CSV table of C-alpha atoms and ligand atoms in Angstrom, one decimal:
chain,number,residue,atom,x,y,z
A,1,MET,CA,-29.4,-39.0,-9.6
A,2,THR,CA,-27.3,-40.8,-12.2
A,3,LYS,CA,-23.5,-41.0,-12.1
A,4,LYS,CA,-23.4,-38.9,-15.2
A,5,LYS,CA,-25.6,-36.2,-13.7
A,6,LEU,CA,-23.4,-36.2,-10.5
A,7,LYS,CA,-20.3,-35.6,-12.7
A,8,GLN,CA,-22.1,-32.8,-14.5
A,9,ILE,CA,-22.6,-31.0,-11.2
A,10,PHE,CA,-19.4,-32.0,-9.4
A,11,PHE,CA,-16.7,-31.0,-11.9
A,12,PRO,CA,-18.0,-27.5,-12.8
A,13,LEU,CA,-18.3,-26.9,-9.0
A,14,ILE,CA,-14.7,-27.8,-8.3
A,15,ASN,CA,-13.5,-25.9,-11.4
A,16,SER,CA,-15.2,-22.7,-10.4
A,17,PHE,CA,-13.9,-23.1,-6.9
A,18,LEU,CA,-10.3,-23.4,-8.2
A,19,PHE,CA,-10.8,-20.6,-10.7
A,20,ILE,CA,-12.0,-18.2,-8.0
A,21,PHE,CA,-9.1,-19.3,-5.8
A,22,PHE,CA,-6.4,-18.6,-8.4
A,23,ILE,CA,-8.0,-15.4,-9.5
A,24,SER,CA,-7.9,-14.2,-5.9
A,25,CYS,CA,-4.2,-15.1,-5.8
A,26,GLY,CA,-3.7,-12.6,-8.8
A,27,PHE,CA,-2.7,-15.5,-11.1
A,28,GLY,CA,0.5,-16.0,-9.3
A,29,PHE,CA,1.8,-16.5,-5.9
A,30,ASP,CA,4.6,-14.0,-6.3
A,31,SER,CA,2.8,-11.2,-8.2
A,32,PRO,CA,3.6,-7.7,-6.7
A,33,LEU,CA,0.6,-7.6,-4.4
A,34,SER,CA,0.5,-11.3,-3.5
A,35,THR,CA,0.1,-12.1,0.2
A,36,PHE,CA,1.3,-15.6,-0.5
A,37,ASP,CA,4.9,-14.5,-1.1
A,38,ALA,CA,5.5,-13.4,2.6
A,39,GLN,CA,8.8,-11.4,3.0
A,40,GLY,CA,8.6,-10.5,6.7
A,41,PRO,CA,7.6,-12.1,10.0
A,42,VAL,CA,4.2,-10.2,10.2
A,43,ALA,CA,3.2,-11.2,6.7
A,44,GLN,CA,4.4,-14.8,7.3
A,45,LEU,CA,2.3,-15.1,10.5
A,46,GLN,CA,-0.8,-13.8,8.7
A,47,LYS,CA,-0.2,-16.1,5.7
A,48,ASP,CA,0.2,-19.1,8.0
A,49,LEU,CA,-3.0,-18.3,9.8
A,50,PHE,CA,-4.8,-17.9,6.6
A,51,LEU,CA,-3.6,-21.2,5.2
A,52,PHE,CA,-4.5,-23.0,8.5
A,53,VAL,CA,-8.1,-21.6,8.4
A,54,PHE,CA,-8.3,-22.2,4.6
A,55,TRP,CA,-7.4,-25.9,4.7
A,56,LEU,CA,-9.6,-26.4,7.7
A,57,ALA,CA,-12.4,-24.9,5.7
A,58,VAL,CA,-11.6,-27.0,2.7
A,59,ILE,CA,-12.0,-30.2,4.9
A,60,VAL,CA,-15.3,-28.9,6.3
A,61,PHE,CA,-16.4,-28.0,2.8
A,62,PHE,CA,-15.8,-31.5,1.4
A,63,LEU,CA,-17.3,-33.3,4.5
A,64,VAL,CA,-20.5,-31.2,4.5
A,65,GLU,CA,-20.9,-31.1,0.7
A,66,GLY,CA,-20.0,-34.8,0.5
A,67,ALA,CA,-22.7,-35.6,3.2
A,68,ILE,CA,-25.3,-33.6,1.3
A,69,LEU,CA,-24.5,-35.3,-2.0
A,70,TYR,CA,-24.4,-38.7,-0.4
A,71,ALA,CA,-27.7,-38.2,1.5
A,72,SER,CA,-29.4,-36.7,-1.6
A,73,TYR,CA,-28.5,-39.8,-3.5
A,74,LYS,CA,-28.9,-42.5,-0.9
A,75,TYR,CA,-32.3,-41.2,0.5
A,76,ARG,CA,-33.8,-39.9,-2.7
A,77,GLN,CA,-37.5,-40.5,-3.1
A,78,LYS,CA,-38.2,-44.1,-4.2
A,79,ASP,CA,-41.9,-44.5,-3.4
A,80,GLU,CA,-44.8,-42.6,-2.1
A,81,LYS,CA,-44.0,-43.5,1.6
A,82,LEU,CA,-43.1,-40.6,3.9
A,83,PRO,CA,-39.5,-41.0,5.1
A,84,ALA,CA,-38.6,-41.3,8.8
A,85,GLN,CA,-39.0,-37.9,10.5
A,86,ILE,CA,-35.9,-36.9,12.5
A,87,HIS,CA,-36.8,-33.4,13.6
A,88,GLY,CA,-35.6,-32.7,17.1
A,89,ASN,CA,-33.1,-35.6,17.1
A,90,THR,CA,-31.0,-34.9,20.2
A,91,LYS,CA,-27.9,-36.7,19.0
A,92,LEU,CA,-27.9,-34.8,15.7
A,93,GLU,CA,-28.7,-31.5,17.3
A,94,LEU,CA,-25.8,-32.0,19.8
A,95,MET,CA,-23.4,-33.0,17.0
A,96,TRP,CA,-23.9,-30.0,14.8
A,97,THR,CA,-23.7,-27.6,17.7
A,98,VAL,CA,-20.7,-29.1,19.4
A,99,LEU,CA,-18.6,-29.9,16.3
A,100,PRO,CA,-18.6,-26.3,14.9
A,101,SER,CA,-17.9,-25.0,18.4
A,102,ILE,CA,-14.8,-27.2,18.6
A,103,ILE,CA,-13.7,-26.1,15.1
A,104,ILE,CA,-14.2,-22.4,16.0
A,105,ALA,CA,-12.2,-22.9,19.3
A,106,ILE,CA,-9.4,-24.5,17.3
A,107,ILE,CA,-9.3,-21.5,14.9
A,108,ALA,CA,-9.5,-19.0,17.8
A,109,VAL,CA,-6.3,-20.1,19.5
A,110,PRO,CA,-3.8,-19.2,16.7
A,111,THR,CA,-6.0,-16.2,15.7
A,112,VAL,CA,-5.9,-14.6,19.2
A,113,MET,CA,-2.2,-15.5,19.5
A,114,GLY,CA,-1.5,-13.8,16.1
A,115,ILE,CA,-3.5,-10.7,17.2
A,116,TRP,CA,-1.4,-10.4,20.3
A,117,LYS,CA,1.8,-10.9,18.4
A,118,THR,CA,1.2,-8.3,15.8
A,119,GLN,CA,-0.6,-5.7,17.9
A,120,VAL,CA,2.0,-5.4,20.7
A,121,MET,CA,4.6,-3.0,19.3
A,122,PRO,CA,8.3,-3.8,19.6
A,123,ASP,CA,10.5,-1.7,21.9
A,124,GLU,CA,10.6,1.9,20.6
A,125,ASP,CA,14.2,2.5,21.5
A,126,ASN,CA,15.4,-0.4,19.3
A,127,SER,CA,13.0,0.3,16.4
A,128,LEU,CA,12.9,2.6,13.5
A,129,ILE,CA,10.0,5.0,13.8
A,130,VAL,CA,8.2,6.2,10.7
A,131,ASP,CA,5.1,8.5,10.6
A,132,SER,CA,3.0,7.8,7.5
A,133,ILE,CA,0.3,10.2,6.6
A,134,GLY,CA,-2.3,9.5,3.9
A,135,HIS,CA,-3.3,12.2,1.5
A,136,GLN,CA,-5.7,12.2,-1.5
A,137,TRP,CA,-3.8,10.4,-3.3
A,138,TRP,CA,-0.3,9.9,-2.0
A,139,PHE,CA,1.7,8.8,1.0
A,140,GLU,CA,3.9,11.0,3.2
A,141,PHE,CA,6.7,9.4,5.2
A,142,ARG,CA,8.4,11.2,8.1
A,143,TYR,CA,11.3,9.8,10.1
A,144,PRO,CA,11.1,11.7,13.4
A,145,GLN,CA,14.3,10.1,14.9
A,146,GLU,CA,16.3,10.9,11.7
A,147,GLU,CA,14.5,14.2,10.9
A,148,ILE,CA,14.0,13.0,7.3
A,149,VAL,CA,10.8,13.5,5.3
A,150,THR,CA,9.9,12.0,1.9
A,151,ALA,CA,6.9,10.8,-0.1
A,152,ASN,CA,5.6,7.7,-1.8
A,153,GLU,CA,8.8,5.7,-1.3
A,154,LEU,CA,9.4,4.2,2.1
A,155,HIS,CA,13.0,3.3,2.8
A,156,ILE,CA,13.7,0.9,5.7
A,157,PRO,CA,16.6,-1.4,6.6
A,158,GLU,CA,16.3,-5.2,6.4
A,159,ASN,CA,15.7,-7.2,9.6
A,160,LYS,CA,14.9,-4.3,11.8
A,161,ASP,CA,11.6,-3.6,13.7
A,162,VAL,CA,9.8,-0.6,12.2
A,163,ILE,CA,6.9,1.0,14.0
A,164,VAL,CA,4.8,2.9,11.5
A,165,ASN,CA,2.5,5.6,13.1
A,166,ILE,CA,-0.4,5.8,10.7
A,167,GLU,CA,-2.7,8.8,10.2
A,168,SER,CA,-4.5,10.6,7.5
A,169,GLN,CA,-4.9,14.3,6.7
A,170,ASP,CA,-8.1,14.1,4.8
A,171,VAL,CA,-10.3,11.0,4.4
A,172,ILE,CA,-9.8,7.4,5.5
A,173,HIS,CA,-7.1,5.6,3.6
A,174,SER,CA,-5.5,2.2,4.3
A,175,PHE,CA,-1.8,1.4,4.5
A,176,TRP,CA,-1.0,-2.0,3.0
A,177,ILE,CA,2.3,-3.7,2.0
A,178,PRO,CA,1.0,-7.2,1.1
A,179,LYS,CA,4.4,-9.0,1.2
A,180,ILE,CA,5.6,-7.4,4.4
A,181,ALA,CA,2.6,-6.8,6.7
A,182,GLY,CA,-1.1,-6.6,6.9
A,183,LYS,CA,-3.2,-3.6,6.3
A,184,ILE,CA,-4.5,-0.9,8.7
A,185,ASP,CA,-6.7,2.1,8.2
A,186,MET,CA,-5.3,5.6,8.0
A,187,VAL,CA,-7.8,7.6,9.9
A,188,PRO,CA,-7.9,11.4,10.3
A,189,ASN,CA,-7.4,12.6,13.9
A,190,HIS,CA,-6.5,9.2,15.2
A,191,GLN,CA,-3.2,7.4,15.2
A,192,ASN,CA,-2.9,3.7,14.3
A,193,LYS,CA,0.3,1.7,14.8
A,194,LEU,CA,1.6,-1.0,12.5
A,195,TRP,CA,4.7,-3.2,13.2
A,196,ILE,CA,6.6,-4.1,10.1
A,197,LYS,CA,9.8,-6.0,9.5
A,198,ALA,CA,11.3,-7.1,6.2
A,199,ASP,CA,13.5,-10.2,5.7
A,200,ASN,CA,15.3,-9.3,2.5
A,201,PRO,CA,16.5,-6.2,0.6
A,202,GLY,CA,14.4,-5.3,-2.4
A,203,ILE,CA,11.6,-3.3,-3.7
A,204,TYR,CA,8.1,-4.1,-2.6
A,205,TYR,CA,4.7,-2.7,-3.5
A,206,GLY,CA,2.3,-0.8,-1.2
A,207,GLN,CA,-1.3,0.1,-2.0
A,208,CYS,CA,-4.1,2.1,-0.4
A,209,ALA,CA,-6.7,-0.4,0.4
A,210,GLU,CA,-9.7,1.7,1.5
A,211,PHE,CA,-11.8,3.5,-1.1
A,212,CYS,CA,-10.8,7.2,-0.7
A,213,GLY,CA,-12.1,8.9,-3.8
A,214,ILE,CA,-11.7,9.0,-7.5
A,215,ALA,CA,-7.9,8.1,-7.6
A,216,HIS,CA,-8.1,5.5,-4.9
A,217,ALA,CA,-6.9,2.6,-7.1
A,218,LEU,CA,-4.0,4.9,-8.2
A,219,MET,CA,-2.7,5.5,-4.7
A,220,LYS,CA,0.3,3.3,-4.4
A,221,PHE,CA,3.8,3.4,-2.9
A,222,ARG,CA,7.0,1.5,-2.9
A,223,VAL,CA,8.9,0.1,0.0
A,224,ILE,CA,12.6,0.0,-0.6
A,225,VAL,CA,14.3,-2.4,1.8
A,226,HIS,CA,18.0,-1.7,2.1
A,227,THR,CA,20.9,-3.6,3.7
A,228,LYS,CA,22.0,-2.0,6.9
A,229,GLU,CA,24.9,-0.2,5.2
A,230,ASP,CA,22.8,1.0,2.3
A,231,PHE,CA,20.2,2.4,4.7
A,232,GLU,CA,22.9,4.4,6.5
A,233,LYS,CA,24.0,5.6,3.0
A,234,TRP,CA,20.4,6.6,2.1
A,235,LYS,CA,20.0,8.6,5.4
A,236,ASN,CA,23.3,10.4,4.6
A,237,ASP,CA,22.1,11.0,1.1
A,238,MET,CA,18.9,12.6,2.4
A,239,ARG,CA,21.1,15.2,4.3
A,240,THR,CA,23.4,15.9,1.3
A,241,PRO,CA,22.7,18.9,-1.0
A,242,PRO,CA,21.9,18.0,-4.6
A,243,VAL,CA,24.4,18.2,-7.5
A,244,ALA,CA,25.2,21.9,-8.3
A,245,LEU,CA,23.7,23.2,-11.5
A,246,ASN,CA,25.5,25.1,-14.2
A,247,PRO,CA,24.0,28.7,-14.4
A,248,GLY,CA,22.0,29.0,-17.7
A,249,SER,CA,21.6,25.3,-18.1
A,250,GLU,CA,18.2,23.8,-18.9
A,251,GLU,CA,18.1,22.4,-15.3
A,252,ASP,CA,18.9,25.8,-13.9
A,253,GLU,CA,16.1,27.4,-16.0
A,254,GLY,CA,13.8,24.7,-14.7
A,255,ARG,CA,14.9,25.5,-11.2
A,256,LYS,CA,13.7,29.1,-11.6
A,257,LEU,CA,10.4,28.0,-13.1
A,258,PHE,CA,10.0,25.5,-10.2
A,259,ILE,CA,10.7,28.1,-7.6
A,260,GLY,CA,8.2,30.5,-9.2
A,261,ASN,CA,5.4,28.0,-9.9
A,262,CYS,CA,5.7,24.9,-7.8
A,263,SER,CA,7.6,25.5,-4.6
A,264,MET,CA,4.7,27.0,-2.6
A,265,CYS,CA,3.4,23.4,-2.3
A,266,HIS,CA,6.3,21.2,-3.0
A,267,THR,CA,9.4,21.5,-0.8
A,268,HIS,CA,12.5,20.5,-2.6
A,269,ASP,CA,15.3,21.2,-0.1
A,270,SER,CA,14.6,19.2,3.0
A,271,TYR,CA,18.3,18.1,3.1
A,272,LYS,CA,19.0,21.3,5.0
A,273,LYS,CA,19.5,21.4,8.7
A,274,ALA,CA,16.2,21.9,10.7
A,275,ALA,CA,14.3,21.5,7.4
A,276,TYR,CA,12.3,18.6,9.0
A,277,HIS,CA,10.3,20.7,11.5
A,278,LYS,CA,9.8,23.5,8.9
A,279,GLU,CA,8.3,21.0,6.5
A,280,ILE,CA,5.9,19.7,9.0
A,281,GLN,CA,4.9,23.3,9.8
A,282,ASN,CA,4.5,24.1,6.1
A,283,GLN,CA,2.4,21.0,5.4
A,284,ASN,CA,0.1,22.0,8.2
A,285,ILE,CA,-0.2,25.6,6.8
A,286,ARG,CA,-0.9,24.2,3.3
A,287,TRP,CA,-3.6,21.9,4.7
A,288,GLU,CA,-5.3,24.7,6.7
A,289,GLU,CA,-5.3,26.9,3.7
A,290,TRP,CA,-6.9,24.2,1.6
A,291,LYS,CA,-9.5,23.5,4.3
A,292,LYS,CA,-10.5,27.2,4.4
A,293,ASP,CA,-11.1,27.3,0.6
A,294,LYS,CA,-11.4,23.9,-1.1
A,295,GLU,CA,-12.3,25.5,-4.4
A,296,TYR,CA,-9.7,28.2,-4.8
A,297,SER,CA,-6.9,27.9,-2.2
A,298,ALA,CA,-3.5,28.8,-3.8
A,299,ILE,CA,-1.6,26.2,-1.7
A,300,VAL,CA,-2.4,22.5,-0.9
A,301,SER,CA,-0.5,19.7,0.9
A,302,ALA,CA,1.8,18.1,-1.6
A,303,PRO,CA,4.6,15.5,-1.8
A,304,ASN,CA,8.0,16.6,-0.6
A,305,LEU,CA,10.4,16.4,-3.7
A,306,THR,CA,13.8,16.4,-2.0
A,307,HIS,CA,16.1,14.3,-4.1
A,308,PHE,CA,13.3,13.6,-6.5
A,309,GLY,CA,15.8,12.5,-9.1
A,310,ASP,CA,16.5,9.4,-7.0
A,311,ARG,CA,12.8,8.3,-6.9
A,312,LEU,CA,11.9,5.2,-8.9
A,313,THR,CA,8.3,6.3,-9.7
A,314,ILE,CA,6.1,9.3,-10.1
A,315,GLY,CA,2.4,10.0,-9.3
A,316,ALA,CA,2.5,7.8,-6.1
A,317,GLY,CA,4.0,4.7,-7.6
A,318,LEU,CA,2.2,4.9,-10.9
A,319,LYS,CA,4.8,5.3,-13.6
A,320,GLU,CA,8.6,4.9,-13.9
A,321,ASN,CA,10.3,8.2,-13.1
A,322,ASN,CA,11.9,9.5,-16.4
A,323,LEU,CA,11.8,12.6,-18.5
A,324,GLU,CA,9.0,11.4,-20.7
A,325,THR,CA,6.6,10.4,-17.9
A,326,LEU,CA,7.5,13.4,-15.7
A,327,SER,CA,6.9,15.9,-18.5
A,328,SER,CA,3.6,14.3,-19.3
A,329,TRP,CA,2.7,14.5,-15.6
A,330,ILE,CA,3.6,18.2,-15.4
A,331,GLU,CA,1.9,19.0,-18.7
A,332,ASN,CA,-1.3,17.5,-17.4
A,333,PRO,CA,-1.5,15.3,-14.3
A,334,ASP,CA,-4.8,13.9,-15.7
A,335,ASN,CA,-2.6,12.1,-18.3
A,336,ILE,CA,-1.5,9.8,-15.4
A,337,LYS,CA,-3.9,10.3,-12.5
A,338,ILE,CA,-7.2,12.2,-12.5
A,339,GLY,CA,-8.4,14.2,-9.5
A,340,THR,CA,-5.1,15.6,-8.2
A,341,ARG,CA,-5.2,18.8,-6.2
A,342,MET,CA,-2.3,20.0,-8.2
A,343,LYS,CA,-4.4,20.0,-11.3
A,344,ASN,CA,-7.3,21.7,-9.5
A,345,HIS,CA,-5.3,24.4,-7.7
A,346,ALA,CA,-2.0,25.2,-9.4
A,347,ALA,CA,-2.1,28.5,-11.4
A,348,ILE,CA,-0.2,26.9,-14.3
A,349,TYR,CA,-3.3,24.9,-15.1
A,350,ASN,CA,-5.9,27.5,-14.2
A,351,SER,CA,-4.7,30.9,-15.2
A,352,GLU,CA,-4.2,31.5,-18.9
A,353,ASP,CA,-1.4,34.0,-18.3
A,354,GLN,CA,0.6,31.4,-16.4
A,355,PHE,CA,0.3,28.4,-18.7
A,356,LEU,CA,3.7,26.8,-19.4
A,357,THR,CA,5.2,26.1,-22.8
A,358,SER,CA,6.3,22.5,-23.5
A,359,ASN,CA,9.9,23.7,-23.4
A,360,GLU,CA,9.3,25.1,-19.9
A,361,ILE,CA,7.7,21.9,-18.8
A,362,ASP,CA,10.7,19.9,-20.0
A,363,GLN,CA,13.0,22.3,-18.1
A,364,ILE,CA,11.1,21.7,-14.9
A,365,ALA,CA,11.2,18.0,-15.5
A,366,LYS,CA,15.0,18.1,-16.1
A,367,TYR,CA,15.5,20.2,-13.0
A,368,LEU,CA,13.5,17.7,-10.9
A,369,LEU,CA,15.5,14.7,-12.3
A,370,SER,CA,18.7,16.5,-11.5
A,371,LEU,CA,17.8,16.5,-7.8
A,372,LYS,CA,20.1,13.8,-6.5
A,373,PRO,CA,22.6,13.9,-3.7
A,374,ASP,CA,26.0,15.2,-4.8
A,375,LYS,CA,28.1,12.1,-4.6
A,376,VAL,CA,29.6,9.4,-6.7
A,377,ASN,CA,28.4,6.4,-4.8
A,378,VAL,CA,25.0,5.3,-6.1
A,379,ILE,CA,23.0,2.8,-4.1
A,380,THR,CA,22.2,-0.3,-6.2
A,381,TYR,CA,19.0,-2.3,-5.8
A,382,THR,CA,19.5,-6.0,-6.1
A,383,ASN,CA,16.1,-7.5,-6.8
A,384,ASN,CA,12.7,-6.4,-7.8
A,385,ASN,CA,9.8,-7.9,-5.9
B,401,CUA,CU1,-6.3,6.3,-0.3
B,401,CUA,CU2,-7.7,4.6,-1.2
């Protein structure tokens, strides 16, 4: 092989390798779902382990490919003579059995240590416990210690161990916050546990990572990491009634429409005392009803909308939460996410006599946006990861 030919093979090979590498990184080491921008000890450990194995593999790759290229060139056919036959060479056989075994043993040590470190849960008494339930296609978050329930936005304090009890109500989903922790399956009738901890306040992206139906790619969530004080504030907010509405206002009209058309599936008042257990009960009833009649059940499990006006996004992390996107969603969820049970089951989409006018849709959206704790202090978010 000539030098020119070698170049023709070698450079495209390296380029495609680098191309695939950077594509896999999402074009940037700090993009929202990048695991290279670790923001917590669990993600950091996994990243370190990945890089260790990666660079080891790079060394092996260049040694093996180098040896192949070198041998192909050096021992290329020069005449008609049969080359020396080395089949069954004990030295070589030993070498390529022992060397990979050593490499695998080297990789096994930090891997097994990492598994132990991340699979042993921290002390429950000193941790925040969150139950996360996967639904087609949104995430429910329950705080059993605090008796708070919310959806699609997980609030946690910085630098605190959080144990997430992970389950699914319907099919298998997967819970993944790339910058904070690894992913784990959300399985029906089986609880998985994930330890997470975030180093810095900010907003992080979560994503379902297991194909779970038509809207799988659109099943996202946000993790809002607060300072300790802001987290206390958030917990108090979740127990505070919303801003009172003026009778006859657009928001108040929206409230009536919401009660009449939406509140069978969406709870909007879990700030009340004892609301937590009632909501769990109600979600179970909704679920059982849907299971009994998947085509026509009048109620289905649905995201809790308490203090919805404070949510950053709608449709499970898909669009910014504002009047325009929210009205568009209520008008027809398919505008933003296809396949929702809301679209399939709610009478406002299926019974002609219950269709809403665009004015009524706007009123409901305005009502939902008004659902904020009645207080002057607003939590401010400092960065956007
Ligand atoms: Cu849920 Cu994919």
